[in-house]
Tab-separated table of C-alpha atoms and ligand atoms in Angstrom:
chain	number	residue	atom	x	y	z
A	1	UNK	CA	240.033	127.361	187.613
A	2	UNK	CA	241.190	130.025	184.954
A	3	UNK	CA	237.953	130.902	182.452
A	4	UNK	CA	238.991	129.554	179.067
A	5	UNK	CA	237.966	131.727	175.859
A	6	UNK	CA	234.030	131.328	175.457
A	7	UNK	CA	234.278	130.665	171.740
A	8	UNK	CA	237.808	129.764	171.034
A	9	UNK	CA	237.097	129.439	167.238
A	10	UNK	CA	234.894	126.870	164.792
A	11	UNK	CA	236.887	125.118	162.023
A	12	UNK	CA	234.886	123.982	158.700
A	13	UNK	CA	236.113	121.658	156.057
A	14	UNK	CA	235.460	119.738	153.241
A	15	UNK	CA	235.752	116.134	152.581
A	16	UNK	CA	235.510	115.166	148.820
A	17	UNK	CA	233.979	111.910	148.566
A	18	UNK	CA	236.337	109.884	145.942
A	19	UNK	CA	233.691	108.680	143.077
A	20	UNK	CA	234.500	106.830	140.030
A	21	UNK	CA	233.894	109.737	137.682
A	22	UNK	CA	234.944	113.202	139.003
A	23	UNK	CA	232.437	116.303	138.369
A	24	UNK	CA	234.073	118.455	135.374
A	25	UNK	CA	232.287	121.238	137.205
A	26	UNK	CA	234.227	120.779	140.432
A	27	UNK	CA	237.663	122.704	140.924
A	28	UNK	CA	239.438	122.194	143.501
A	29	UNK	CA	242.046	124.434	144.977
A	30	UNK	CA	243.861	123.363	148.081
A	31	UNK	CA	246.633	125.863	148.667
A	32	UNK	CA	243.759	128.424	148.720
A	33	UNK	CA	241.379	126.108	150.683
A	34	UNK	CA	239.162	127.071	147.937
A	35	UNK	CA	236.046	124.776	146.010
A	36	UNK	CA	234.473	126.346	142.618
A	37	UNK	CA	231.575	124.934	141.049
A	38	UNK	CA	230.891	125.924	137.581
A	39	UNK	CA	227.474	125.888	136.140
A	40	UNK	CA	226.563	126.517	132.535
A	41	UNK	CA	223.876	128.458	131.606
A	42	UNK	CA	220.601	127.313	130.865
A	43	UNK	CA	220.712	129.218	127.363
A	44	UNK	CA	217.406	127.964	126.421
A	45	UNK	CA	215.987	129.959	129.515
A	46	UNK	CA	215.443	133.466	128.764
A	47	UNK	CA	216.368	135.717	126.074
A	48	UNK	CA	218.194	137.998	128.907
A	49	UNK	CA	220.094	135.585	131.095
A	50	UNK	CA	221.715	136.421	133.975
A	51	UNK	CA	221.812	133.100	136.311
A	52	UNK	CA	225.276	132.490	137.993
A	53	UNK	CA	227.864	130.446	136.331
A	54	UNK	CA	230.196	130.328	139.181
A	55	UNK	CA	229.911	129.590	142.971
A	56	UNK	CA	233.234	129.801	145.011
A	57	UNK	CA	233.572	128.788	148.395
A	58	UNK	CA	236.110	128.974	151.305
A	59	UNK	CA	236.931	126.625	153.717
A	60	UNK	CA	239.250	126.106	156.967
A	61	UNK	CA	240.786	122.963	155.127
A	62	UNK	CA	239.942	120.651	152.100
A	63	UNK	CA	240.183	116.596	152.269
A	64	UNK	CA	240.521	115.464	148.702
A	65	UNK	CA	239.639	112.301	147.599
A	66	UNK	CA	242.297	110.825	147.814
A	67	UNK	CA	242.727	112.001	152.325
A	68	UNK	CA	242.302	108.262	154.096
A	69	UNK	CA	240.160	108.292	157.697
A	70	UNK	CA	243.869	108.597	159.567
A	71	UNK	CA	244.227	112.122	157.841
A	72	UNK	CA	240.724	113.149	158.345
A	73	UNK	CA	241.216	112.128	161.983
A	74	UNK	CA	244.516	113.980	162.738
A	75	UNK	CA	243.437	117.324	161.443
A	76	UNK	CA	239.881	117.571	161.473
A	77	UNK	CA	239.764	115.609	165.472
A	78	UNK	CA	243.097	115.811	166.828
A	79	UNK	CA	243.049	119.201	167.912
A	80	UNK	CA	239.535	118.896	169.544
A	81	UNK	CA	240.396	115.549	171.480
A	82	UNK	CA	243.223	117.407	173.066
A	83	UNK	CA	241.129	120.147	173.949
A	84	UNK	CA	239.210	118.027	175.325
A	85	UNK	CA	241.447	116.516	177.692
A	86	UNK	CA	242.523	120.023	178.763
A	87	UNK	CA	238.650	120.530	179.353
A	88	UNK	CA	237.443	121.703	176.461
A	89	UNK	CA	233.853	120.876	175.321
A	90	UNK	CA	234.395	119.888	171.542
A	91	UNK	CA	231.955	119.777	168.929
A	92	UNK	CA	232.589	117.509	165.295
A	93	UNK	CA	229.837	116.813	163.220
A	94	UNK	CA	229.260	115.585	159.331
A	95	UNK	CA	226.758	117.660	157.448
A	96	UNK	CA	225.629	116.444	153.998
A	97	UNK	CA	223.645	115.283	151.532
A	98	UNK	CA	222.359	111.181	151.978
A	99	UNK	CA	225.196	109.056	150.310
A	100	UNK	CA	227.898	112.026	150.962
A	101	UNK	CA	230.084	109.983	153.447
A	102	UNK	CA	228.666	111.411	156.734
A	103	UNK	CA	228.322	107.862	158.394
A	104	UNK	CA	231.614	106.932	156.746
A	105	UNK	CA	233.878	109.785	158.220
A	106	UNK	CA	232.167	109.960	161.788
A	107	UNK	CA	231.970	105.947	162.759
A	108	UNK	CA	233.773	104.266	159.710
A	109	UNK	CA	232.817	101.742	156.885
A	110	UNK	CA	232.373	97.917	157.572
A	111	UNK	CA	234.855	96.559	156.505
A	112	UNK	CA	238.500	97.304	156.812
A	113	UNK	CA	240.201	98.382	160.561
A	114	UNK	CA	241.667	101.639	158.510
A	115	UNK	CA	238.108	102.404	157.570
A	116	UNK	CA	237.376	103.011	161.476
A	117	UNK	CA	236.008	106.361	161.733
A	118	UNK	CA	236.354	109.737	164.041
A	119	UNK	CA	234.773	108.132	167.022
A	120	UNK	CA	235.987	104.797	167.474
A	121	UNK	CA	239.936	107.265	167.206
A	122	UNK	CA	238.690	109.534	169.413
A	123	UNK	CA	238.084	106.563	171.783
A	124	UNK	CA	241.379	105.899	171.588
A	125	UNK	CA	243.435	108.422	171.683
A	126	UNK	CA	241.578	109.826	174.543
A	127	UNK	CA	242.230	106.372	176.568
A	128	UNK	CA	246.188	106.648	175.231
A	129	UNK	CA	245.965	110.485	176.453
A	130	UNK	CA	244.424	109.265	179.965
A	131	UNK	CA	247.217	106.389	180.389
A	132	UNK	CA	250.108	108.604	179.856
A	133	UNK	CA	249.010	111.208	182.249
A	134	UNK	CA	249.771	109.182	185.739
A	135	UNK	CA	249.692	112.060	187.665
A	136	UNK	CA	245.604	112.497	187.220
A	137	UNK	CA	242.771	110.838	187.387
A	138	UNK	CA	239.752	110.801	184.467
A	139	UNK	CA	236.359	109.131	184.679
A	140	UNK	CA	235.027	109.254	181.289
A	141	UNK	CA	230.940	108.706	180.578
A	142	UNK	CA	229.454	107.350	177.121
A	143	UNK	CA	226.219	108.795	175.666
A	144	UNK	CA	224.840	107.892	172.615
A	145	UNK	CA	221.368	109.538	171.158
A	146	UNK	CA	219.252	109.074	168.107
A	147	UNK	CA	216.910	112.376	167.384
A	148	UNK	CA	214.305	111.461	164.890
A	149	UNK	CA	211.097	113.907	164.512
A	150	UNK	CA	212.518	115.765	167.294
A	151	UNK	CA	212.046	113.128	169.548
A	152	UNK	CA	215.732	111.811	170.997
A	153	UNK	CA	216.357	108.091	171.810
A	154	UNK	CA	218.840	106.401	173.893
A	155	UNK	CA	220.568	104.346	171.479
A	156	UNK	CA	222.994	102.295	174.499
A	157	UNK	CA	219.876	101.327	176.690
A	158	UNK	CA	222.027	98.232	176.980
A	159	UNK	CA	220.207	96.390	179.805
A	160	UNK	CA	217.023	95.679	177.196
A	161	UNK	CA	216.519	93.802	174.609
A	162	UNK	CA	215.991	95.840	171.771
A	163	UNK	CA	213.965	94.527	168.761
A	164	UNK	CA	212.033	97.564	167.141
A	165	UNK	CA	213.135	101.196	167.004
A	166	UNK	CA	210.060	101.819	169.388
A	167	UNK	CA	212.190	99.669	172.639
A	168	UNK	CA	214.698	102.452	172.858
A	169	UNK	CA	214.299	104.434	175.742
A	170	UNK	CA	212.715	107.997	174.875
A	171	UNK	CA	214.872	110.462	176.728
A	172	UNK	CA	214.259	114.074	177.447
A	173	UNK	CA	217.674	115.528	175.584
A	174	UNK	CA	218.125	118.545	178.331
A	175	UNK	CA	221.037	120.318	179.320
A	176	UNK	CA	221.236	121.726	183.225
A	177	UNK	CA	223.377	125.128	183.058
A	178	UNK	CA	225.923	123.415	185.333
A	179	UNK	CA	226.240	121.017	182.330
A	180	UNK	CA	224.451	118.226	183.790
A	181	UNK	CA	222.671	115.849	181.430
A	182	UNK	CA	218.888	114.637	182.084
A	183	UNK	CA	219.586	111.664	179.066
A	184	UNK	CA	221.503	108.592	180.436
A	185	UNK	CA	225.212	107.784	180.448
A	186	UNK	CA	227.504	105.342	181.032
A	187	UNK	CA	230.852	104.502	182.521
A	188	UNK	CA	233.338	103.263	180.612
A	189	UNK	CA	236.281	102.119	182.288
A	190	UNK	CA	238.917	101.644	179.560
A	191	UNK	CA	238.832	101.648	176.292
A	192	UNK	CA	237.279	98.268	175.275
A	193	UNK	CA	234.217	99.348	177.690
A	194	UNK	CA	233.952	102.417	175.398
A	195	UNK	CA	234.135	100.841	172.254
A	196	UNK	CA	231.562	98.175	173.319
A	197	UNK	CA	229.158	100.638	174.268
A	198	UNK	CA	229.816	102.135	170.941
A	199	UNK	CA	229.095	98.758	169.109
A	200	UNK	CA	225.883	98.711	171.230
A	201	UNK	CA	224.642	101.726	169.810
A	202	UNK	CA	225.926	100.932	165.866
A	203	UNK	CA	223.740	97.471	166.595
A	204	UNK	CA	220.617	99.610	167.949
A	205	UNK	CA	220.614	102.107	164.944
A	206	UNK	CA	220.166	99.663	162.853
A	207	UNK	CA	216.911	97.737	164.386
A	208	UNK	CA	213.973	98.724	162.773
A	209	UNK	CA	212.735	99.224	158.945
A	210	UNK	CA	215.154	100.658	156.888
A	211	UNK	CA	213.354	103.844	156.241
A	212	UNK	CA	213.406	104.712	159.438
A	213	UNK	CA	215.701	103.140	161.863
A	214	UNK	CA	218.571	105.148	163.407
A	215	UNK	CA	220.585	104.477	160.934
A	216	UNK	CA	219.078	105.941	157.956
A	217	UNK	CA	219.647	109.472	157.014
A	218	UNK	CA	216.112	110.900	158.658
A	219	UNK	CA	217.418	111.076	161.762
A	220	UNK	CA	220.686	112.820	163.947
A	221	UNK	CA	222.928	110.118	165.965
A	222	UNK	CA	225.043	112.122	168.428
A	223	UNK	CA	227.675	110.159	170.370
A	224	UNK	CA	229.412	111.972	173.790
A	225	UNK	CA	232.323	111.533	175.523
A	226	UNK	CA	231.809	112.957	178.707
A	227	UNK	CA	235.280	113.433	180.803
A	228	UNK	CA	236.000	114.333	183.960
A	229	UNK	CA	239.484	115.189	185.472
A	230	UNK	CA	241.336	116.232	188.831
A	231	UNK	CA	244.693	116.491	189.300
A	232	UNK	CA	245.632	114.214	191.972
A	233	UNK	CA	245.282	115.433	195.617
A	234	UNK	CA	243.348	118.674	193.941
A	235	UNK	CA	240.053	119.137	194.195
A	236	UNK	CA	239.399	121.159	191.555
A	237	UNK	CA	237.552	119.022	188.664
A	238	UNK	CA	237.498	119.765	185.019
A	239	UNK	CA	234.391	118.335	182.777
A	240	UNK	CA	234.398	118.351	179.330
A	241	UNK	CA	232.071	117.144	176.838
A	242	UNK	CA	233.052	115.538	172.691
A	243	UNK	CA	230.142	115.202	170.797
A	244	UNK	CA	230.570	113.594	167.591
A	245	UNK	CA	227.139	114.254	165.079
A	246	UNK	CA	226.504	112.300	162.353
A	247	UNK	CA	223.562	114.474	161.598
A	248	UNK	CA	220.648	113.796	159.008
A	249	UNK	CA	220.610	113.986	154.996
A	250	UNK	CA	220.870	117.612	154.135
A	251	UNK	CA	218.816	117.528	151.395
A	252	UNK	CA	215.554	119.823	150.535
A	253	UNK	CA	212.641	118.335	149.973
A	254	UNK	CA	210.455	120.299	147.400
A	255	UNK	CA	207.460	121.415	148.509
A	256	UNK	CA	205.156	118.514	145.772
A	257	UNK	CA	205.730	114.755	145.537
A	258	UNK	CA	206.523	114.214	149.379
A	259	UNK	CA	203.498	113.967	151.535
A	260	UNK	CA	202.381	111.825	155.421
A	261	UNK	CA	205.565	110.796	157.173
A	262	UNK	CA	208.265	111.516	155.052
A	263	UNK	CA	207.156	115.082	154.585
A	264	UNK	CA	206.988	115.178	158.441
A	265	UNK	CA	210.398	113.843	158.850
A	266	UNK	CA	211.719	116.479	156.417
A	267	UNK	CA	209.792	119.202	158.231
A	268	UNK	CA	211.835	118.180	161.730
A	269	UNK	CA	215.259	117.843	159.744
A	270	UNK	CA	214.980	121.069	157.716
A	271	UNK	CA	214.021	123.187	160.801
A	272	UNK	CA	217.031	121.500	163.235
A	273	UNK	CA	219.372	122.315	160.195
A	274	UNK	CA	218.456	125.319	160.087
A	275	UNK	CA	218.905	125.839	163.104
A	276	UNK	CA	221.763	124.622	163.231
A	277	UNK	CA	223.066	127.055	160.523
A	278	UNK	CA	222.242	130.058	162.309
A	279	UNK	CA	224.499	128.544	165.444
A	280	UNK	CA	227.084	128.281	163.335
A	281	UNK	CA	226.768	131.692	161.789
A	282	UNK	CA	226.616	133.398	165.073
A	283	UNK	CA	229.434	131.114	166.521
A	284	UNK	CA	231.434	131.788	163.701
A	285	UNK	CA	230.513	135.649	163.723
A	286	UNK	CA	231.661	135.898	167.428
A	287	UNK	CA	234.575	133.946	167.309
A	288	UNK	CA	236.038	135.611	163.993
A	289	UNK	CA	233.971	138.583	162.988
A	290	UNK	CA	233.851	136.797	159.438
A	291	UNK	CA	231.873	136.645	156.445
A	292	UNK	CA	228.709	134.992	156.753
A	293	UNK	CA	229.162	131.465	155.265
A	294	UNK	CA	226.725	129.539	153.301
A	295	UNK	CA	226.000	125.919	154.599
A	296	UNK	CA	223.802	124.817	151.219
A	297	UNK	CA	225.928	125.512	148.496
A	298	UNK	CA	228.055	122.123	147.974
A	299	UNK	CA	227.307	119.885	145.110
A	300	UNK	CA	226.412	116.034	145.815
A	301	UNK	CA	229.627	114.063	146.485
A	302	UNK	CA	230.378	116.957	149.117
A	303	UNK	CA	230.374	116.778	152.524
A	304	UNK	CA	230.610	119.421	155.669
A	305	UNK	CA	232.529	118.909	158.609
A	306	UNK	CA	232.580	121.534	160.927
A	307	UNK	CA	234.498	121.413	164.237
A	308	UNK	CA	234.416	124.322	167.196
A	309	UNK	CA	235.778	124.305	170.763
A	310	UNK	CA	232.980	126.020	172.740
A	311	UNK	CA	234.673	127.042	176.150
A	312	UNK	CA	235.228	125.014	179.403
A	313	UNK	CA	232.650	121.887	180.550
B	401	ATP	N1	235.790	108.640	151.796
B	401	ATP	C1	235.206	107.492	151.451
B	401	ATP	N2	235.938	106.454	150.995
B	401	ATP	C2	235.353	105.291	150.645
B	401	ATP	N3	234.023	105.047	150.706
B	401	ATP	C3	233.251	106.036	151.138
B	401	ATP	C4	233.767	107.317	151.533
B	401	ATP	N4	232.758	108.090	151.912
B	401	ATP	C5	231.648	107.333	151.787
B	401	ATP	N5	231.931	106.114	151.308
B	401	ATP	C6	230.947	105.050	151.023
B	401	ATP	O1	229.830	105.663	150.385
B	401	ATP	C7	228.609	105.107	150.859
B	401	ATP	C8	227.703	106.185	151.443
B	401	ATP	O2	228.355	106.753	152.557
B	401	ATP	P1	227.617	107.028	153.949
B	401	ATP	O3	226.629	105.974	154.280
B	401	ATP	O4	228.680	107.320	154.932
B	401	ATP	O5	226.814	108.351	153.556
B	401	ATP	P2	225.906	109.255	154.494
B	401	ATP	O6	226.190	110.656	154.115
B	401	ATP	O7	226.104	108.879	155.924
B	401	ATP	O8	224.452	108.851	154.044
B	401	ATP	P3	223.101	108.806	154.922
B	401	ATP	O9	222.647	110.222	155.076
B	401	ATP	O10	222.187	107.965	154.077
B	401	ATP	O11	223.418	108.146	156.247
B	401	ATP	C9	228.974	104.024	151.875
B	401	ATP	O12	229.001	102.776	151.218
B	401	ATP	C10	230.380	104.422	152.310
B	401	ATP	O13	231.129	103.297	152.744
């Protein structure tokens, strides 16, 4: 099997949530893929004031507003399902502040079919990929994990019945160097199978008090397609993993007014995000030799989406 590029590149845009009243202070410029945010002084400050009116910030792509979950999908997954296919390991996940659409753009809203988000497409198209390729064979795996407090959960532990967030399965979240998992998966044959194991794991994040069930925005969900395919009467088999991370609320927590569990919680999220950042930094260092990019500078109705192709499964 030919090596394929170890970091063949990480793609970050911005969706724009639509809200009813638009922020003055937000330009937008999409032939430039370029965000301002202008901030007036504080004049009452200081009698010498030099705080920063204006933050500008570059992106791969923008989504405005107005971009629907088929556009977000085509350019923003597309591109890293069919790398995936072609064995790929894939990476997409929402980064944001709680209420900035993360949920929304990975798994979808609740109630219209168009709302369906980046997973339940990536389901499938990579079924419609598998069914038009006759001359190989695929076995694709499901995975779907909760992280809270560092702890990760397996949120399709579908033989149980799950009534509190403390039934799911605690899982050691492991990675062999081979690329073997030590966290449980499961077959899915077509694509119903697949998108019934995800409704099993929607149903799951939501057991539990509000605060802190799986789906509230203290904790990371991370959903995996694991694939596997051999050209037929080859032996040679290509793995590939597409994780799709609808990670945890963004947002700082200042250092007074938050104290027991919720201080805890933010201790865990700030230090993954972080992180997190500095993998994306280096990833993006290596792959580009670009400017260092600042993940904490977006205003509140903005959200991150990052996507990178990390090399072969
Ligand atoms: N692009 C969009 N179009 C229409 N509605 C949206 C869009 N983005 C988000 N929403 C709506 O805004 C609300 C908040 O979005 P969502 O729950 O996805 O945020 P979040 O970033 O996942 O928050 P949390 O961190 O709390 O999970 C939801 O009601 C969602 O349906």
């Amino acid at each position: 099997m030919a090596p394929g590029p170890e970091v063949s590149g990480i793609d970050i845009y911005v969706r724009i949530k639509p809200v009813r009243r638009p922020s003055p202070r937000l330009v937008v410029d999409t032939s430039e893929n370029k965000i301002e945010f202008i901030i007036p002084r504080n004049e009452s400050a200081r009698l010498v004031n030099n705080q920063r009116e204006h933050f500008e910030f570059r992106f791969n792509g923008i989504l405005t507003a107005e971009a629907k979950q088929d556009e977000v999908f085509e350019r923003v997954a597309r591109p890293v399902v069919t790398g995936a296919m072609e064995g790929y390991n894939g990476t997409i996940f929402a980064y944001g502040q709680t209420g900035s659409g993360k949920t929304f753009t990975i798994t979808g809203g609740p109630e219209r079919y168009v709302d369906r988000g980046i997973i339940p497409r990536c389901i499938s198209a990579i079924f419609s990929e598998i069914s038009k390729r006759s001359d190989q064979q695929f076995t694709v795996h499901i995975s779907y994990l909760g992280i809270y407090n560092n702890e990760g959960y397996d949120l399709l532990d579908a033989g149980r019945e799950i009534k509190a967030m403390e039934d799911l399965q605690q899982v050691h979240l492991g990675e062999a160097e081979d690329g073997t998992v030590s966290y449980p998966m499961y077959r899915a044959n077509n694509e119903e199978a697949a998108l019934n194991l995800f409704f099993t794991g929607e149903y799951n994040r939501t057991i539990g008090d509000t605060p802190r069930n799986m789906a509230s925005s203290r904790s990371h969900c991370i959903f995996t397609i694991h694939i596997e395919g051999r050209k037929v009467g080859e032996d040679v088999v290509r793995r590939s993993k597409l994780n799709l991370v609808d990670l945890a609320g963004s947002e700082r927590v200042s250092k007074t007014g938050v104290d027991g569990t919720t201080l805890r919680e933010a201790k865990y999220i700030n230090l993954s995000l972080h992180y997190l950042e500095q993998v994306i930094i280096a990833l993006q260092e290596k792959a580009m030799g670009m400017n260092r990019w600042g993940l904490h500078g977006a205003g509140l109705e903005i959200q991150f989406c990052a996507v990178w192709a990390d090399g072969w499964g």
